[in-house]
PDB file of C-alpha atoms in Angstrom:
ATOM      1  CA  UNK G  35     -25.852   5.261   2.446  1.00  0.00           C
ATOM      2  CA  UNK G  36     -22.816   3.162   1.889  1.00  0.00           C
ATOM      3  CA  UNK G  37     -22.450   0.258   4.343  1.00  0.00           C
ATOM      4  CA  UNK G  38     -18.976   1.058   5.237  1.00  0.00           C
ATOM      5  CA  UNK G  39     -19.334   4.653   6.157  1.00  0.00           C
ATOM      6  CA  UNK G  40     -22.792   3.888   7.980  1.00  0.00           C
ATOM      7  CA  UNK G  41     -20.980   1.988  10.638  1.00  0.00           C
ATOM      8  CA  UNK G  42     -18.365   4.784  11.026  1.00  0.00           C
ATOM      9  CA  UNK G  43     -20.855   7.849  10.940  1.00  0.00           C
ATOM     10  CA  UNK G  44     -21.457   7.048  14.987  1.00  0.00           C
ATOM     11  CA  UNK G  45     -17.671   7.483  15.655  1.00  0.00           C
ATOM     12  CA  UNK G  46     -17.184  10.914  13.999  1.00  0.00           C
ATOM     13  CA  UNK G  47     -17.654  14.340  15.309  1.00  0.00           C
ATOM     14  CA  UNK G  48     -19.807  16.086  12.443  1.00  0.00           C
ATOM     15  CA  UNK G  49     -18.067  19.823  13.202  1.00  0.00           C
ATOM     16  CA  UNK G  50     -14.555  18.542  13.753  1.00  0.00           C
ATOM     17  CA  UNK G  51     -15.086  16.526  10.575  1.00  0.00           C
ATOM     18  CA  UNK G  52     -16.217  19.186   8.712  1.00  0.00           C
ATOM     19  CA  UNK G  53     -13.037  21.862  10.088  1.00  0.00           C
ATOM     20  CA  UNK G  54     -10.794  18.672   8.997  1.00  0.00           C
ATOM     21  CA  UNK G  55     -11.986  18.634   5.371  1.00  0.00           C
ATOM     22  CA  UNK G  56     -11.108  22.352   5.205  1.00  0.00           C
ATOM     23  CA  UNK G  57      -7.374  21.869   6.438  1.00  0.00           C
ATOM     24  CA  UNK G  58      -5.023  23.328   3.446  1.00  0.00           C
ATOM     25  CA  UNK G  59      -2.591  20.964   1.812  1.00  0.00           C
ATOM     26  CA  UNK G  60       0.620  22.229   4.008  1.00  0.00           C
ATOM     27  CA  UNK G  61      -1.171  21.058   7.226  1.00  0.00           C
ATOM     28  CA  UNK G  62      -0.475  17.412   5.673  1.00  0.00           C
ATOM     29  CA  UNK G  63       2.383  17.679   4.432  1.00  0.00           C
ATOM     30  CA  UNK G  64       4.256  18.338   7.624  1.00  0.00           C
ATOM     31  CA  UNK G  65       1.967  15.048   9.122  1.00  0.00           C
ATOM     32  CA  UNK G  66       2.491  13.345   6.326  1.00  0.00           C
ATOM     33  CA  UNK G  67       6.020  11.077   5.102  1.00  0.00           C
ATOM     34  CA  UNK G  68       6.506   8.519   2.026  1.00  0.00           C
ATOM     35  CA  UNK G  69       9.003   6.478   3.041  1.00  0.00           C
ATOM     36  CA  UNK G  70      12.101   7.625   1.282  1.00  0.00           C
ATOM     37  CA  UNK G  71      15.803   5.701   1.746  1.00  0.00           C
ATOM     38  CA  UNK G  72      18.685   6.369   2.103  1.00  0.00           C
ATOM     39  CA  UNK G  73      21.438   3.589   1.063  1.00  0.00           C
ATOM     40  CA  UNK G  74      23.862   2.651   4.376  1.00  0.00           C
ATOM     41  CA  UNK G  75      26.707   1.912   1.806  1.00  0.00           C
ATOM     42  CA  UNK G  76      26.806  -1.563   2.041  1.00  0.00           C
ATOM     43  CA  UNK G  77      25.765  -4.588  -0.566  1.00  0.00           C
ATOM     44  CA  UNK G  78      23.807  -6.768   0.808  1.00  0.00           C
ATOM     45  CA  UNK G  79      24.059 -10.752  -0.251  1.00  0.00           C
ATOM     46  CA  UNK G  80      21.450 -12.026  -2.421  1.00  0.00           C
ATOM     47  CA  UNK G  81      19.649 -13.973   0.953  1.00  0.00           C
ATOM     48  CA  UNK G  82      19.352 -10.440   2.659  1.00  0.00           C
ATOM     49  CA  UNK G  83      17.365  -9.479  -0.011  1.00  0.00           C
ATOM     50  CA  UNK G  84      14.964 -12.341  -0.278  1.00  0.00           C
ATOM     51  CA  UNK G  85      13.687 -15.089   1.844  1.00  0.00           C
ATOM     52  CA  UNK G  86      12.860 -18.203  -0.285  1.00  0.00           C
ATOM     53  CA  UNK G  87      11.833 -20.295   2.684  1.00  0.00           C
ATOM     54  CA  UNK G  88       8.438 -21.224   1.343  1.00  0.00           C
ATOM     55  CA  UNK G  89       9.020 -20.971  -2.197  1.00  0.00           C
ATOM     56  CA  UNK G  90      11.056 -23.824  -1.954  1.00  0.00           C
ATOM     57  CA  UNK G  91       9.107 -25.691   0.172  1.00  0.00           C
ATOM     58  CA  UNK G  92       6.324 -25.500  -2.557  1.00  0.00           C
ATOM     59  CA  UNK G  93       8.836 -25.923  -5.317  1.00  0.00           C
ATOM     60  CA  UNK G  94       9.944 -29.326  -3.445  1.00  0.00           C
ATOM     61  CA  UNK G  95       6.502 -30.621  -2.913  1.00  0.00           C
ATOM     62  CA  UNK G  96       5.725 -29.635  -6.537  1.00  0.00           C
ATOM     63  CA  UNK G  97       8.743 -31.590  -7.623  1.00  0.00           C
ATOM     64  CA  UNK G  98       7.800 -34.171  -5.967  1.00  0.00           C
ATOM     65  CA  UNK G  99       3.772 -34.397  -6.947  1.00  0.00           C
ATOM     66  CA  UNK G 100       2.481 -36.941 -10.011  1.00  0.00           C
ATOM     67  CA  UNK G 101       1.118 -34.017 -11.838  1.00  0.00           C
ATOM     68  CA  UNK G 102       1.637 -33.193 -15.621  1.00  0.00           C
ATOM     69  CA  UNK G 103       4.712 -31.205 -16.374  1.00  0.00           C
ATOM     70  CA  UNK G 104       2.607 -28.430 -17.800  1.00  0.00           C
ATOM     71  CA  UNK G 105       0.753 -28.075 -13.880  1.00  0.00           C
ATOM     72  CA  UNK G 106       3.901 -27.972 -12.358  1.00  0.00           C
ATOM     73  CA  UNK G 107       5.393 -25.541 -14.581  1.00  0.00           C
ATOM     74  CA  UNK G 108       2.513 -23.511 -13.442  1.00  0.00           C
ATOM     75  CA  UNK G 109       2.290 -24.199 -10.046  1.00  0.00           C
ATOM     76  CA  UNK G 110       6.225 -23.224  -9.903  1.00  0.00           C
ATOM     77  CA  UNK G 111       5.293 -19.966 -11.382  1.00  0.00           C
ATOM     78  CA  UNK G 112       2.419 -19.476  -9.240  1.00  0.00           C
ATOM     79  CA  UNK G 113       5.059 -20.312  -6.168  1.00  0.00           C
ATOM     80  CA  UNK G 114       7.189 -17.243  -6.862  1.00  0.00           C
ATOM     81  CA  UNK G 115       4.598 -15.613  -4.913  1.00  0.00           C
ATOM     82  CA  UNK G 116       5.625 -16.556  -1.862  1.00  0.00           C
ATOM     83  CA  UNK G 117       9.363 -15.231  -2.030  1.00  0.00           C
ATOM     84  CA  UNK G 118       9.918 -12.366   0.657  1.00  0.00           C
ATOM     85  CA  UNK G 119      11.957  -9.256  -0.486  1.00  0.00           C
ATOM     86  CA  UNK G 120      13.285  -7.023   1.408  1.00  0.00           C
ATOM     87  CA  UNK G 121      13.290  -3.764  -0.013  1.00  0.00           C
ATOM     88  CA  UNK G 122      15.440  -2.064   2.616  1.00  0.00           C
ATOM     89  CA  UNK G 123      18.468  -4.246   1.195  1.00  0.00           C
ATOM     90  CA  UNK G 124      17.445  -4.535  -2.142  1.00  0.00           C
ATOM     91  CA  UNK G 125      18.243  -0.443  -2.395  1.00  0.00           C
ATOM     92  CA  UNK G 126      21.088  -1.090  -0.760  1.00  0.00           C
ATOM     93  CA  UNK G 127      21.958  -3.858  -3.226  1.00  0.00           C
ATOM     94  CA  UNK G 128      20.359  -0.926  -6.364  1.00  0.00           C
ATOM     95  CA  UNK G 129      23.242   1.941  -4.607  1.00  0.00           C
ATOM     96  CA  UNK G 130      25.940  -0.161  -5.118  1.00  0.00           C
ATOM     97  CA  UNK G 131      25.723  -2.039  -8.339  1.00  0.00           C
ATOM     98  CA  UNK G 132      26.244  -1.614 -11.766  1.00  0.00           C
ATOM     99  CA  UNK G 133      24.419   0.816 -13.720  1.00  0.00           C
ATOM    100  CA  UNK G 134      22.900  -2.076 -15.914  1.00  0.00           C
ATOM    101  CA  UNK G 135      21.657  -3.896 -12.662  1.00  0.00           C
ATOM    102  CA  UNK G 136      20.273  -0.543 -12.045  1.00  0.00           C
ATOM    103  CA  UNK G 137      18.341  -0.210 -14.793  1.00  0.00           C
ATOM    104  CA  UNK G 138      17.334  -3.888 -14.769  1.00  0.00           C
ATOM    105  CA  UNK G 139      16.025  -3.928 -11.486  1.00  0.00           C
ATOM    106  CA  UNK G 140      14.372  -0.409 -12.001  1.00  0.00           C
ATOM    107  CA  UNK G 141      12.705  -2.019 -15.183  1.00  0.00           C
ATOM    108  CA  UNK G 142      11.400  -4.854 -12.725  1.00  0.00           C
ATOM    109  CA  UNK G 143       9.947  -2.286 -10.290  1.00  0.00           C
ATOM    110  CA  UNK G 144      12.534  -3.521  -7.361  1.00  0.00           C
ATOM    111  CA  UNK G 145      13.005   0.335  -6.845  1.00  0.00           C
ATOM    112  CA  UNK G 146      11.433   3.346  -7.376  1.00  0.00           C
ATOM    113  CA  UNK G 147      13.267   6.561  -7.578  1.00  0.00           C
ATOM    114  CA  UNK G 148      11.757   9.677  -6.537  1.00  0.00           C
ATOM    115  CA  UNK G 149      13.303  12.332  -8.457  1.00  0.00           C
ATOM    116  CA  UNK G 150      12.822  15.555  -7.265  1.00  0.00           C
ATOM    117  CA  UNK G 151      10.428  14.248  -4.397  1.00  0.00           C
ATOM    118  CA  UNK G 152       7.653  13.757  -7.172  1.00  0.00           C
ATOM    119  CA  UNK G 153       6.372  10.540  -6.209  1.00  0.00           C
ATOM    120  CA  UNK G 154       6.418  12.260  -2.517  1.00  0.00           C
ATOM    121  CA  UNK G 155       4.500  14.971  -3.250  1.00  0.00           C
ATOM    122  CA  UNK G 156       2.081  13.025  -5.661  1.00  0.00           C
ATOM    123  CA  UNK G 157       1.230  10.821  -2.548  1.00  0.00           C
ATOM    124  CA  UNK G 158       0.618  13.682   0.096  1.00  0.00           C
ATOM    125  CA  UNK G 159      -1.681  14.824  -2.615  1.00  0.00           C
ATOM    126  CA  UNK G 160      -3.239  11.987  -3.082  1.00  0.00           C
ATOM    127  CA  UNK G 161      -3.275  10.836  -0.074  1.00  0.00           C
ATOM    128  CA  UNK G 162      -4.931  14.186   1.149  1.00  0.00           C
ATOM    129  CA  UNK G 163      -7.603  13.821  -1.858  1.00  0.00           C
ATOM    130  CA  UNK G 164      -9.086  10.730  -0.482  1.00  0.00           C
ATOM    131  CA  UNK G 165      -9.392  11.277   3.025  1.00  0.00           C
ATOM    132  CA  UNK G 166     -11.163  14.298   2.196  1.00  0.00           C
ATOM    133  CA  UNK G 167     -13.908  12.201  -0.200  1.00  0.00           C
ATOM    134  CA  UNK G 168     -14.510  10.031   2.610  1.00  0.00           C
ATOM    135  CA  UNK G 169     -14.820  12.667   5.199  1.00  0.00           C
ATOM    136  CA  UNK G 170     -17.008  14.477   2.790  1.00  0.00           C
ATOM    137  CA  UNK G 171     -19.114  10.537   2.157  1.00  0.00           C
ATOM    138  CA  UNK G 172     -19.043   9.845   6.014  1.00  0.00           C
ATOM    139  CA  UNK G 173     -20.542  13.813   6.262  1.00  0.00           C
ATOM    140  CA  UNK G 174     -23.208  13.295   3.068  1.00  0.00           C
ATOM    141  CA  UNK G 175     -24.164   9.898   5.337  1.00  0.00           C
ATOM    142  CA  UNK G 176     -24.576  12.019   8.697  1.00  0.00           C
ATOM    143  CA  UNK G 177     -27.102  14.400   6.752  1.00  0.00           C
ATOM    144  CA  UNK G 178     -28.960  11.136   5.482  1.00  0.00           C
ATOM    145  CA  UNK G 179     -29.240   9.810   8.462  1.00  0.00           C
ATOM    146  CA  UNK G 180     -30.463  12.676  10.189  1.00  0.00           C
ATOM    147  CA  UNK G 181     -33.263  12.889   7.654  1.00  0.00           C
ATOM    148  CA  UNK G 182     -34.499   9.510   8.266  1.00  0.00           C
ATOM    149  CA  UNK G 183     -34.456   9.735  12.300  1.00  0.00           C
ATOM    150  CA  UNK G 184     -36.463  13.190  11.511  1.00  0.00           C
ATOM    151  CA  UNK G 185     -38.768  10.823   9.180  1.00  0.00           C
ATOM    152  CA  UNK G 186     -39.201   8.370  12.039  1.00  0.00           C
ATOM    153  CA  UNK G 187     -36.499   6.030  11.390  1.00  0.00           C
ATOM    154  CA  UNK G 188     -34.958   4.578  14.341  1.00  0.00           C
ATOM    155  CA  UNK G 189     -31.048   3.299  13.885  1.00  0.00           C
ATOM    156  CA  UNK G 190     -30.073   0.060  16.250  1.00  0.00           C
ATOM    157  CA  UNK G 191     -26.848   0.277  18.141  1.00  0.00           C
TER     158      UNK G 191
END
């Protein structure tokens, strides 16, 4: 029994779990929404689309440090890490620029674009997929469990 599922196998109704696993694919997608956006029309500046507050923090006490050129070098690179986008403005930024920006930024995975609703529908599939493997794991762990309390195996609460 897998220790994560053990833990929730005390929360679950076994009969309402096992109706849920049965639910067709069209029951999720109406419950179900990927977050697609729609562009307001407006280009954002460049610090709407990305807080560099502690980036450059780091950057400055990098600067600042007596270590070799080559650790700083990487510890700059290692910095970019903490730079906040915000994705809402960067597709606002994607709408209104230049197809070459487009592609650029597409290239750089700033944006995704969901034609025809295929990454959508991928998700809701996917997304359906694994609830229904754990269901079925928290449901195989039920069944395990009840076979050991039948052996004489007591479970702590």
């Amino acid at each position: 029994m897998s220790a994560d599922n053990e833990v929730l196998v005390d929360f679950y109704d076994e009969e309402a779990l096992k109706d849920s696993i049965t639910c067709d694919l069209e029951h999720y997608t109406q419950s179900r929404k990927i977050g697609q956006y729609t562009p307001n029309g407006r280009k954002p500046s460049y610090t709407e689309m990305v807080d560099e507050t502690r980036y450059r923090k780091l950057v400055e006490d990098i600067e600042k440090s007596n270590v070799s050129e080559q650790d700083k070098y990487f510890l700059k690179m290692a910095a970019t890490r903490h730079l906040k986008f915000t994705y809402k403005n960067i597709a606002d930024y994607y709408a209104n620029s230049s197809p070459e920006v487009q592609k650029l930024m597409e290239d750089s995975i700033l944006v995704m674009i969901d034609y025809d609703d295929a990454l959508a529908n991928g998700y809701i599939r996917m997304s359906n997929k694994i609830d229904d493997i754990a269901k079925q794991d928290i449901l195989k762990n039920l069944e395990m469990r009840k076979e050991k309390e039948k052996n004489g195996f007591v479970y702590r609460k």
